[in-house]
Each structure stands twice: as structure tokens, then as C-alpha cells.
Amino acid sequence: MPPAMDLFPFEVQMAFFIYNLLQDTWDGMSGAYFGKNLAGLGELLDIYEVEDKKTVVFFMRHIDIERGQAINEEVKRKQDATKRKAKV
């Protein structure tokens, strides 16, 4: 079970919150995850009155990198499994 969000500093909590509001970007051909679409990020930071925008965006990037790697590894694992089944 992941740790409770209230254990994280406020900037990390805001990074997760705003990150989850953004749209995912995917490659339609391979199914690869490209990351979050950052269009509108500035407006969201303003709407939620984020004071330390640099820190929040810093944590958002790290969240996206970790999530992207995990998603793309899972996609590759599933594609490899499908290829192995097709060969049998």
C-alpha cells in the first residue's frame, strides 16, 4: 500500500494532484506512453494558487518519468507475451 499523501511535503502533494488532472499522451501505433500533455499546466498552477511552481513542476517531472518507465515496461512485457503466443 502506498504511503498516505499527508506524509509528503505540500509541494509533492500538489505535484501529484495537478499531475493527475493532466491528460496522458500515447503513441497510437506502438501503445507507448509519451507522458503527460503539459498544455494548460500554467493555468492549473495559477488556479490552485501554487506559490512554488518550480518545485511542483520538478516533482511532477519525476513522477512522470517513473510512471512512464513502469507503463512502458508493462506494455513491452505484454507485447512480448503476445508475440510468444503467436509463434506457438
PDB file of C-alpha atoms in Angstrom:
ATOM      1  CA  MET A   1       0.000   0.000   0.000  1.00  0.00           C
ATOM      2  CA  PRO A   2       1.409   3.443  -0.925  1.00  0.00           C
ATOM      3  CA  PRO A   3       2.105   5.867   1.906  1.00  0.00           C
ATOM      4  CA  ALA A   4      -0.569   8.356   2.869  1.00  0.00           C
ATOM      5  CA  MET A   5      -0.307  11.569   0.873  1.00  0.00           C
ATOM      6  CA  ASP A   6      -0.286  13.677   4.041  1.00  0.00           C
ATOM      7  CA  LEU A   7       3.174  12.279   4.825  1.00  0.00           C
ATOM      8  CA  PHE A   8       4.605  14.134   1.818  1.00  0.00           C
ATOM      9  CA  PRO A   9       5.527  17.828   1.780  1.00  0.00           C
ATOM     10  CA  PHE A  10       2.822  20.144   0.434  1.00  0.00           C
ATOM     11  CA  GLU A  11       4.668  20.670  -2.889  1.00  0.00           C
ATOM     12  CA  VAL A  12       4.754  16.912  -3.532  1.00  0.00           C
ATOM     13  CA  GLN A  13       1.062  16.619  -2.713  1.00  0.00           C
ATOM     14  CA  MET A  14       0.298  19.416  -5.178  1.00  0.00           C
ATOM     15  CA  ALA A  15       2.516  17.768  -7.803  1.00  0.00           C
ATOM     16  CA  PHE A  16       0.502  14.535  -7.569  1.00  0.00           C
ATOM     17  CA  PHE A  17      -2.791  16.417  -7.546  1.00  0.00           C
ATOM     18  CA  ILE A  18      -2.080  18.553 -10.608  1.00  0.00           C
ATOM     19  CA  TYR A  19      -0.310  15.669 -12.386  1.00  0.00           C
ATOM     20  CA  ASN A  20      -3.487  13.604 -12.137  1.00  0.00           C
ATOM     21  CA  LEU A  21      -5.504  16.416 -13.744  1.00  0.00           C
ATOM     22  CA  LEU A  22      -3.368  16.395 -16.905  1.00  0.00           C
ATOM     23  CA  GLN A  23      -4.137  14.249 -19.943  1.00  0.00           C
ATOM     24  CA  ASP A  24      -1.924  11.275 -20.836  1.00  0.00           C
ATOM     25  CA  THR A  25      -0.233  11.200 -24.239  1.00  0.00           C
ATOM     26  CA  TRP A  26       0.123   7.836 -26.007  1.00  0.00           C
ATOM     27  CA  ASP A  27       1.607   6.663 -29.298  1.00  0.00           C
ATOM     28  CA  GLY A  28      -1.273   5.276 -31.308  1.00  0.00           C
ATOM     29  CA  MET A  29       0.837   2.756 -33.217  1.00  0.00           C
ATOM     30  CA  SER A  30       3.021   1.156 -30.561  1.00  0.00           C
ATOM     31  CA  GLY A  31       0.964   1.916 -27.469  1.00  0.00           C
ATOM     32  CA  ALA A  32       3.960   3.611 -25.837  1.00  0.00           C
ATOM     33  CA  TYR A  33       3.301   6.188 -23.142  1.00  0.00           C
ATOM     34  CA  PHE A  34       4.819   9.577 -24.012  1.00  0.00           C
ATOM     35  CA  GLY A  35       3.985  11.346 -20.761  1.00  0.00           C
ATOM     36  CA  LYS A  36       1.532  13.988 -19.692  1.00  0.00           C
ATOM     37  CA  ASN A  37       0.294  16.695 -22.032  1.00  0.00           C
ATOM     38  CA  LEU A  38       1.516  19.848 -20.318  1.00  0.00           C
ATOM     39  CA  ALA A  39      -0.814  22.188 -22.195  1.00  0.00           C
ATOM     40  CA  GLY A  40      -2.696  24.125 -19.574  1.00  0.00           C
ATOM     41  CA  LEU A  41      -0.204  23.393 -16.802  1.00  0.00           C
ATOM     42  CA  GLY A  42       0.403  27.081 -16.147  1.00  0.00           C
ATOM     43  CA  GLU A  43      -3.305  27.721 -15.803  1.00  0.00           C
ATOM     44  CA  LEU A  44      -3.717  24.839 -13.342  1.00  0.00           C
ATOM     45  CA  LEU A  45      -0.816  26.112 -11.256  1.00  0.00           C
ATOM     46  CA  ASP A  46      -2.475  29.537 -11.201  1.00  0.00           C
ATOM     47  CA  ILE A  47      -5.988  28.216 -10.468  1.00  0.00           C
ATOM     48  CA  TYR A  48      -4.733  26.261  -7.458  1.00  0.00           C
ATOM     49  CA  GLU A  49      -2.556  29.202  -6.406  1.00  0.00           C
ATOM     50  CA  VAL A  50       0.674  27.214  -6.321  1.00  0.00           C
ATOM     51  CA  GLU A  51       3.369  29.501  -4.965  1.00  0.00           C
ATOM     52  CA  ASP A  52       6.460  27.336  -5.554  1.00  0.00           C
ATOM     53  CA  LYS A  53       5.751  26.380  -9.165  1.00  0.00           C
ATOM     54  CA  LYS A  54       9.321  25.298  -9.939  1.00  0.00           C
ATOM     55  CA  THR A  55       9.362  22.752  -7.141  1.00  0.00           C
ATOM     56  CA  VAL A  56       5.925  21.375  -8.007  1.00  0.00           C
ATOM     57  CA  VAL A  57       6.868  21.003 -11.690  1.00  0.00           C
ATOM     58  CA  PHE A  58      10.179  19.391 -10.656  1.00  0.00           C
ATOM     59  CA  PHE A  59       8.310  16.697  -8.711  1.00  0.00           C
ATOM     60  CA  MET A  60       5.748  16.302 -11.495  1.00  0.00           C
ATOM     61  CA  ARG A  61       8.557  15.528 -13.950  1.00  0.00           C
ATOM     62  CA  HIS A  62       9.947  12.877 -11.631  1.00  0.00           C
ATOM     63  CA  ILE A  63       6.502  11.355 -11.146  1.00  0.00           C
ATOM     64  CA  ASP A  64       6.028  11.266 -14.925  1.00  0.00           C
ATOM     65  CA  ILE A  65       9.433   9.700 -15.582  1.00  0.00           C
ATOM     66  CA  GLU A  66       8.851   6.909 -13.041  1.00  0.00           C
ATOM     67  CA  ARG A  67       5.279   6.305 -14.199  1.00  0.00           C
ATOM     68  CA  GLY A  68       6.296   6.354 -17.866  1.00  0.00           C
ATOM     69  CA  GLN A  69       9.028   3.788 -17.334  1.00  0.00           C
ATOM     70  CA  ALA A  70       6.670   1.491 -15.429  1.00  0.00           C
ATOM     71  CA  ILE A  71       3.908   1.795 -18.042  1.00  0.00           C
ATOM     72  CA  ASN A  72       6.241   1.250 -20.992  1.00  0.00           C
ATOM     73  CA  GLU A  73       7.852  -1.783 -19.334  1.00  0.00           C
ATOM     74  CA  GLU A  74       4.390  -3.282 -18.810  1.00  0.00           C
ATOM     75  CA  VAL A  75       3.371  -2.531 -22.411  1.00  0.00           C
ATOM     76  CA  LYS A  76       6.573  -4.174 -23.692  1.00  0.00           C
ATOM     77  CA  ARG A  77       6.051  -7.205 -21.457  1.00  0.00           C
ATOM     78  CA  LYS A  78       2.522  -7.660 -22.794  1.00  0.00           C
ATOM     79  CA  GLN A  79       3.646  -7.196 -26.413  1.00  0.00           C
ATOM     80  CA  ASP A  80       6.437  -9.753 -25.940  1.00  0.00           C
ATOM     81  CA  ALA A  81       3.974 -12.224 -24.406  1.00  0.00           C
ATOM     82  CA  THR A  82       1.606 -11.736 -27.348  1.00  0.00           C
ATOM     83  CA  LYS A  83       4.463 -12.363 -29.803  1.00  0.00           C
ATOM     84  CA  ARG A  84       5.477 -15.548 -27.974  1.00  0.00           C
ATOM     85  CA  LYS A  85       1.871 -16.817 -28.088  1.00  0.00           C
ATOM     86  CA  ALA A  86       1.663 -16.051 -31.807  1.00  0.00           C
ATOM     87  CA  LYS A  87       4.752 -18.173 -32.515  1.00  0.00           C
ATOM     88  CA  VAL A  88       3.260 -21.246 -30.830  1.00  0.00           C
TER      89      VAL A  88
END
